[in-house]
C-alpha cells in the first residue's frame, strides 16, 4: 500500500494529475498497477487524508491539491489536533500521576498488556484511544475525559494513519509503557515528560509522512 500511495502521490505532485482532474477508475488503476482493490482503496483513503484528493460518491476521486499541507482526521486538521493534545494531555498526565487510584492503574496496565500483544492494527488502534481515555479518567476530572471523548474519532483516524504509514505501533507501545510507569510511581514530572515525548514523536512521524516527497533543491551560495 505504501508503494501505491507513493506512486499516486508522486504523480499528483509532478502534475500528471492536475488539480481538478479525476483519477482513473479503481478497476483501471488496479489493472495498471497490478494490485488488489483493497490495497488501492487504502492508498486512496490516505491520499484523501493528506488533502490531495476528494472522493465523490458515484463520480470518482478528484485531485484538489498538488502538495500536502495539513492532513485532516475526521473533523479536525492534524495541526489543530496536535496543538490541543499538547495543551490537554500533558497536564492531564501530571494530574493522573497525583490522583490515580489502584483501579485506574490496574485498568491501564491491563490495557497496555493487551496492546503489546495485539497484532491486528484495527484492534490496536481502538485500544490506543481507550488508553488515552483511561489516562484522562485517572486525572479524576470529568471535563478532561469529555475533551478526549470529543476528539476520540480523530485520534483513532490519526493513529491508524501513523501506524499504516509510519510503523508507529511498537514505538508507541514503549512510549505508553513509560507513561504508565510514571503514573505507577506517582511522579508528576515523569508523567508529563513521558506524555510530552509521546506527542512529540507523533508529530515527528506525521511530519516525516506528509513532508513533500521531492523538496525543492537549493542553489549553493556563490
mmCIF file of C-alpha atoms in Angstrom:
data_model
loop_
_atom_site.group_PDB
_atom_site.id
_atom_site.type_symbol
_atom_site.label_atom_id
_atom_site.label_comp_id
_atom_site.label_asym_id
_atom_site.label_seq_id
_atom_site.Cartn_x
_atom_site.Cartn_y
_atom_site.Cartn_z
ATOM 1 C CA UNK A 1 0.000 0.000 0.000
ATOM 2 C CA UNK A 2 2.841 2.398 0.827
ATOM 3 C CA UNK A 3 4.299 1.857 -2.662
ATOM 4 C CA UNK A 4 0.946 2.519 -4.331
ATOM 5 C CA UNK A 5 0.440 5.649 -2.242
ATOM 6 C CA UNK A 6 3.934 6.915 -3.076
ATOM 7 C CA UNK A 7 3.310 6.289 -6.782
ATOM 8 C CA UNK A 8 -0.018 8.141 -6.873
ATOM 9 C CA UNK A 9 1.226 10.958 -4.664
ATOM 10 C CA UNK A 10 4.291 11.480 -6.874
ATOM 11 C CA UNK A 11 2.101 11.516 -9.991
ATOM 12 C CA UNK A 12 -0.059 14.241 -8.453
ATOM 13 C CA UNK A 13 2.943 16.274 -7.301
ATOM 14 C CA UNK A 14 4.532 16.032 -10.773
ATOM 15 C CA UNK A 15 1.322 17.297 -12.333
ATOM 16 C CA UNK A 16 0.429 14.107 -14.176
ATOM 17 C CA UNK A 17 -2.910 14.507 -12.444
ATOM 18 C CA UNK A 18 -3.618 18.225 -12.142
ATOM 19 C CA UNK A 19 -5.925 19.909 -9.649
ATOM 20 C CA UNK A 20 -9.458 19.266 -10.849
ATOM 21 C CA UNK A 21 -8.554 16.078 -12.685
ATOM 22 C CA UNK A 22 -10.350 12.835 -11.996
ATOM 23 C CA UNK A 23 -8.162 9.859 -11.197
ATOM 24 C CA UNK A 24 -8.624 6.726 -13.328
ATOM 25 C CA UNK A 25 -11.297 4.323 -12.092
ATOM 26 C CA UNK A 26 -10.463 1.797 -9.403
ATOM 27 C CA UNK A 27 -10.679 -1.001 -11.951
ATOM 28 C CA UNK A 28 -8.265 0.769 -14.289
ATOM 29 C CA UNK A 29 -5.780 1.595 -11.521
ATOM 30 C CA UNK A 30 -5.872 -1.974 -10.261
ATOM 31 C CA UNK A 31 -5.094 -3.259 -13.741
ATOM 32 C CA UNK A 32 -2.375 -0.697 -14.419
ATOM 33 C CA UNK A 33 -0.645 -1.079 -11.037
ATOM 34 C CA UNK A 34 -1.361 -4.806 -10.767
ATOM 35 C CA UNK A 35 -2.768 -4.548 -7.259
ATOM 36 C CA UNK A 36 -5.899 -5.656 -5.439
ATOM 37 C CA UNK A 37 -8.824 -3.328 -4.864
ATOM 38 C CA UNK A 38 -8.475 -3.321 -1.029
ATOM 39 C CA UNK A 39 -4.842 -2.158 -1.335
ATOM 40 C CA UNK A 40 -5.841 0.564 -3.787
ATOM 41 C CA UNK A 41 -8.650 1.763 -1.554
ATOM 42 C CA UNK A 42 -6.303 2.086 1.413
ATOM 43 C CA UNK A 43 -3.966 4.202 -0.708
ATOM 44 C CA UNK A 44 -6.869 6.351 -1.941
ATOM 45 C CA UNK A 45 -8.034 6.914 1.648
ATOM 46 C CA UNK A 46 -4.521 8.029 2.583
ATOM 47 C CA UNK A 47 -4.426 10.469 -0.346
ATOM 48 C CA UNK A 48 -7.715 11.934 0.857
ATOM 49 C CA UNK A 49 -6.444 12.218 4.446
ATOM 50 C CA UNK A 50 -3.392 14.042 3.129
ATOM 51 C CA UNK A 51 -5.726 16.529 1.455
ATOM 52 C CA UNK A 52 -4.637 15.724 -2.093
ATOM 53 C CA UNK A 53 -7.939 14.254 -3.268
ATOM 54 C CA UNK A 54 -11.641 14.080 -2.500
ATOM 55 C CA UNK A 55 -13.947 11.185 -3.239
ATOM 56 C CA UNK A 56 -17.383 11.943 -4.682
ATOM 57 C CA UNK A 57 -19.908 9.145 -4.427
ATOM 58 C CA UNK A 58 -20.827 7.837 -7.843
ATOM 59 C CA UNK A 59 -18.401 10.179 -9.594
ATOM 60 C CA UNK A 60 -14.924 9.090 -8.564
ATOM 61 C CA UNK A 61 -11.815 10.568 -6.953
ATOM 62 C CA UNK A 62 -10.687 14.085 -7.868
ATOM 63 C CA UNK A 63 -7.414 15.910 -7.254
ATOM 64 C CA UNK A 64 -7.876 19.032 -5.119
ATOM 65 C CA UNK A 65 -4.253 19.917 -4.239
ATOM 66 C CA UNK A 66 -0.815 19.301 -5.698
ATOM 67 C CA UNK A 67 1.099 19.319 -2.410
ATOM 68 C CA UNK A 68 0.407 18.080 1.098
ATOM 69 C CA UNK A 69 -0.432 20.885 3.511
ATOM 70 C CA UNK A 70 -2.173 19.672 6.670
ATOM 71 C CA UNK A 71 -3.818 16.222 6.871
ATOM 72 C CA UNK A 72 -7.345 16.048 8.232
ATOM 73 C CA UNK A 73 -8.521 13.395 10.652
ATOM 74 C CA UNK A 74 -12.297 13.359 10.804
ATOM 75 C CA UNK A 75 -13.420 16.876 11.652
ATOM 76 C CA UNK A 76 -10.008 18.197 12.671
ATOM 77 C CA UNK A 77 -6.795 19.219 10.926
ATOM 78 C CA UNK A 78 -3.684 17.465 12.218
ATOM 79 C CA UNK A 79 -2.078 20.726 13.367
ATOM 80 C CA UNK A 80 -5.159 21.725 15.374
ATOM 81 C CA UNK A 81 -5.420 18.261 16.896
ATOM 82 C CA UNK A 82 -1.772 18.204 17.983
ATOM 83 C CA UNK A 83 -1.976 21.711 19.427
ATOM 84 C CA UNK A 84 -4.922 20.784 21.624
ATOM 85 C CA UNK A 85 -3.393 17.464 22.635
ATOM 86 C CA UNK A 86 -0.225 19.184 23.864
ATOM 87 C CA UNK A 87 -2.210 21.643 25.968
ATOM 88 C CA UNK A 88 -4.570 18.999 27.362
ATOM 89 C CA UNK A 89 -2.890 15.615 27.569
ATOM 90 C CA UNK A 90 0.456 16.717 29.014
ATOM 91 C CA UNK A 91 -1.044 18.386 32.128
ATOM 92 C CA UNK A 92 -3.637 15.587 32.310
ATOM 93 C CA UNK A 93 -0.802 13.073 32.693
ATOM 94 C CA UNK A 94 0.544 15.125 35.596
ATOM 95 C CA UNK A 95 -2.831 15.214 37.343
ATOM 96 C CA UNK A 96 -3.213 11.476 36.730
ATOM 97 C CA UNK A 97 0.131 10.792 38.442
ATOM 98 C CA UNK A 98 -1.115 12.638 41.535
ATOM 99 C CA UNK A 99 -4.705 11.374 41.623
ATOM 100 C CA UNK A 100 -4.753 7.886 40.056
ATOM 101 C CA UNK A 101 -6.422 5.104 42.006
ATOM 102 C CA UNK A 102 -5.375 1.444 42.185
ATOM 103 C CA UNK A 103 -8.288 0.681 39.853
ATOM 104 C CA UNK A 104 -7.012 3.227 37.320
ATOM 105 C CA UNK A 105 -3.555 1.657 37.381
ATOM 106 C CA UNK A 106 -4.921 -1.869 37.027
ATOM 107 C CA UNK A 107 -7.014 -0.801 34.039
ATOM 108 C CA UNK A 108 -4.098 0.937 32.341
ATOM 109 C CA UNK A 109 -1.709 -1.940 32.967
ATOM 110 C CA UNK A 110 -4.204 -4.475 31.616
ATOM 111 C CA UNK A 111 -4.884 -2.324 28.562
ATOM 112 C CA UNK A 112 -1.178 -1.850 27.887
ATOM 113 C CA UNK A 113 -0.517 -5.591 28.168
ATOM 114 C CA UNK A 114 -3.239 -6.246 25.590
ATOM 115 C CA UNK A 115 -1.835 -3.595 23.259
ATOM 116 C CA UNK A 116 1.657 -5.068 23.436
ATOM 117 C CA UNK A 117 0.313 -8.498 22.456
ATOM 118 C CA UNK A 118 -2.086 -7.272 19.772
ATOM 119 C CA UNK A 119 -1.097 -7.886 16.144
ATOM 120 C CA UNK A 120 -4.221 -6.571 14.418
ATOM 121 C CA UNK A 121 -3.860 -2.877 13.588
ATOM 122 C CA UNK A 122 -7.583 -2.113 13.782
ATOM 123 C CA UNK A 123 -7.881 -3.650 17.250
ATOM 124 C CA UNK A 124 -4.723 -1.891 18.408
ATOM 125 C CA UNK A 125 -5.984 1.489 17.216
ATOM 126 C CA UNK A 126 -9.212 1.011 19.173
ATOM 127 C CA UNK A 127 -7.208 0.266 22.326
ATOM 128 C CA UNK A 128 -4.936 3.250 21.657
ATOM 129 C CA UNK A 129 -7.870 5.629 22.014
ATOM 130 C CA UNK A 130 -9.029 3.737 25.120
ATOM 131 C CA UNK A 131 -5.563 4.195 26.609
ATOM 132 C CA UNK A 132 -5.710 7.972 26.281
ATOM 133 C CA UNK A 133 -9.236 7.981 27.692
ATOM 134 C CA UNK A 134 -8.021 5.907 30.639
ATOM 135 C CA UNK A 135 -5.249 8.405 31.401
ATOM 136 C CA UNK A 136 -7.837 11.195 31.348
ATOM 137 C CA UNK A 137 -10.065 9.200 33.684
ATOM 138 C CA UNK A 138 -7.134 8.766 36.090
ATOM 139 C CA UNK A 139 -6.919 12.563 36.372
ATOM 140 C CA UNK A 140 -10.301 12.423 38.170
ATOM 141 C CA UNK A 141 -11.763 15.357 36.257
ATOM 142 C CA UNK A 142 -14.742 14.545 34.017
ATOM 143 C CA UNK A 143 -14.065 17.573 31.816
ATOM 144 C CA UNK A 144 -10.735 16.101 30.709
ATOM 145 C CA UNK A 145 -12.442 12.866 29.771
ATOM 146 C CA UNK A 146 -15.101 14.769 27.831
ATOM 147 C CA UNK A 147 -12.422 16.590 25.828
ATOM 148 C CA UNK A 148 -10.728 13.321 24.862
ATOM 149 C CA UNK A 149 -14.120 11.825 24.008
ATOM 150 C CA UNK A 150 -14.767 14.756 21.672
ATOM 151 C CA UNK A 151 -11.579 14.091 19.679
ATOM 152 C CA UNK A 152 -11.729 10.300 20.009
ATOM 153 C CA UNK A 153 -12.656 9.666 16.384
ATOM 154 C CA UNK A 154 -9.895 11.965 15.172
ATOM 155 C CA UNK A 155 -7.399 10.234 17.478
ATOM 156 C CA UNK A 156 -8.374 6.863 16.027
ATOM 157 C CA UNK A 157 -8.017 8.103 12.454
ATOM 158 C CA UNK A 158 -4.661 9.675 13.210
ATOM 159 C CA UNK A 159 -3.463 6.539 14.980
ATOM 160 C CA UNK A 160 -4.469 4.330 12.048
ATOM 161 C CA UNK A 161 -2.743 6.707 9.620
ATOM 162 C CA UNK A 162 0.510 6.785 11.601
ATOM 163 C CA UNK A 163 0.584 3.043 12.113
ATOM 164 C CA UNK A 164 -0.196 2.239 8.487
ATOM 165 C CA UNK A 165 2.311 4.677 7.014
ATOM 166 C CA UNK A 166 4.762 5.297 9.844
ATOM 167 C CA UNK A 167 5.076 1.941 11.582
ATOM 168 C CA UNK A 168 4.421 3.574 14.942
ATOM 169 C CA UNK A 169 2.905 0.683 16.892
ATOM 170 C CA UNK A 170 5.945 -0.763 18.699
ATOM 171 C CA UNK A 171 7.392 2.653 19.411
ATOM 172 C CA UNK A 172 4.038 3.853 20.678
ATOM 173 C CA UNK A 173 3.780 0.839 22.989
ATOM 174 C CA UNK A 174 7.127 1.772 24.536
ATOM 175 C CA UNK A 175 6.010 5.374 24.984
ATOM 176 C CA UNK A 176 2.742 4.232 26.573
ATOM 177 C CA UNK A 177 4.722 1.953 28.908
ATOM 178 C CA UNK A 178 6.797 4.936 30.063
ATOM 179 C CA UNK A 179 3.615 6.888 30.802
ATOM 180 C CA UNK A 180 2.131 4.045 32.832
ATOM 181 C CA UNK A 181 5.368 3.534 34.770
ATOM 182 C CA UNK A 182 5.387 7.235 35.669
ATOM 183 C CA UNK A 183 1.766 7.019 36.839
ATOM 184 C CA UNK A 184 2.562 3.958 38.951
ATOM 185 C CA UNK A 185 5.474 5.830 40.517
ATOM 186 C CA UNK A 186 3.213 8.814 41.156
ATOM 187 C CA UNK A 187 5.732 11.143 39.521
ATOM 188 C CA UNK A 188 4.035 14.186 38.039
ATOM 189 C CA UNK A 189 7.241 15.334 36.327
ATOM 190 C CA UNK A 190 7.979 11.944 34.768
ATOM 191 C CA UNK A 191 4.368 11.584 33.624
ATOM 192 C CA UNK A 192 4.248 14.962 31.899
ATOM 193 C CA UNK A 193 7.651 14.360 30.297
ATOM 194 C CA UNK A 194 6.600 10.914 29.077
ATOM 195 C CA UNK A 195 3.398 12.276 27.553
ATOM 196 C CA UNK A 196 5.261 15.220 26.003
ATOM 197 C CA UNK A 197 7.747 12.803 24.449
ATOM 198 C CA UNK A 198 4.911 10.648 23.112
ATOM 199 C CA UNK A 199 3.184 13.597 21.457
ATOM 200 C CA UNK A 200 6.486 14.858 20.077
ATOM 201 C CA UNK A 201 7.097 11.501 18.409
ATOM 202 C CA UNK A 202 3.572 11.547 16.991
ATOM 203 C CA UNK A 203 4.232 14.976 15.478
ATOM 204 C CA UNK A 204 7.637 13.946 14.134
ATOM 205 C CA UNK A 205 6.274 10.820 12.461
ATOM 206 C CA UNK A 206 3.411 12.781 10.958
ATOM 207 C CA UNK A 207 5.846 15.340 9.546
ATOM 208 C CA UNK A 208 8.009 12.576 8.067
ATOM 209 C CA UNK A 209 4.965 11.150 6.270
ATOM 210 C CA UNK A 210 3.445 14.330 4.888
ATOM 211 C CA UNK A 211 6.537 16.368 4.020
ATOM 212 C CA UNK A 212 6.959 16.994 0.288
ATOM 213 C CA UNK A 213 8.277 13.884 -1.429
ATOM 214 C CA UNK A 214 10.679 15.961 -3.520
ATOM 215 C CA UNK A 215 11.728 19.100 -1.655
ATOM 216 C CA UNK A 216 12.916 21.927 -3.867
ATOM 217 C CA UNK A 217 16.664 21.927 -4.289
ATOM 218 C CA UNK A 218 18.638 24.897 -3.048
ATOM 219 C CA UNK A 219 21.343 26.539 -5.089
ATOM 220 C CA UNK A 220 24.724 26.645 -3.445
ATOM 221 C CA UNK A 221 25.909 30.057 -2.349
ATOM 222 C CA UNK A 222 28.093 31.687 -4.968
#
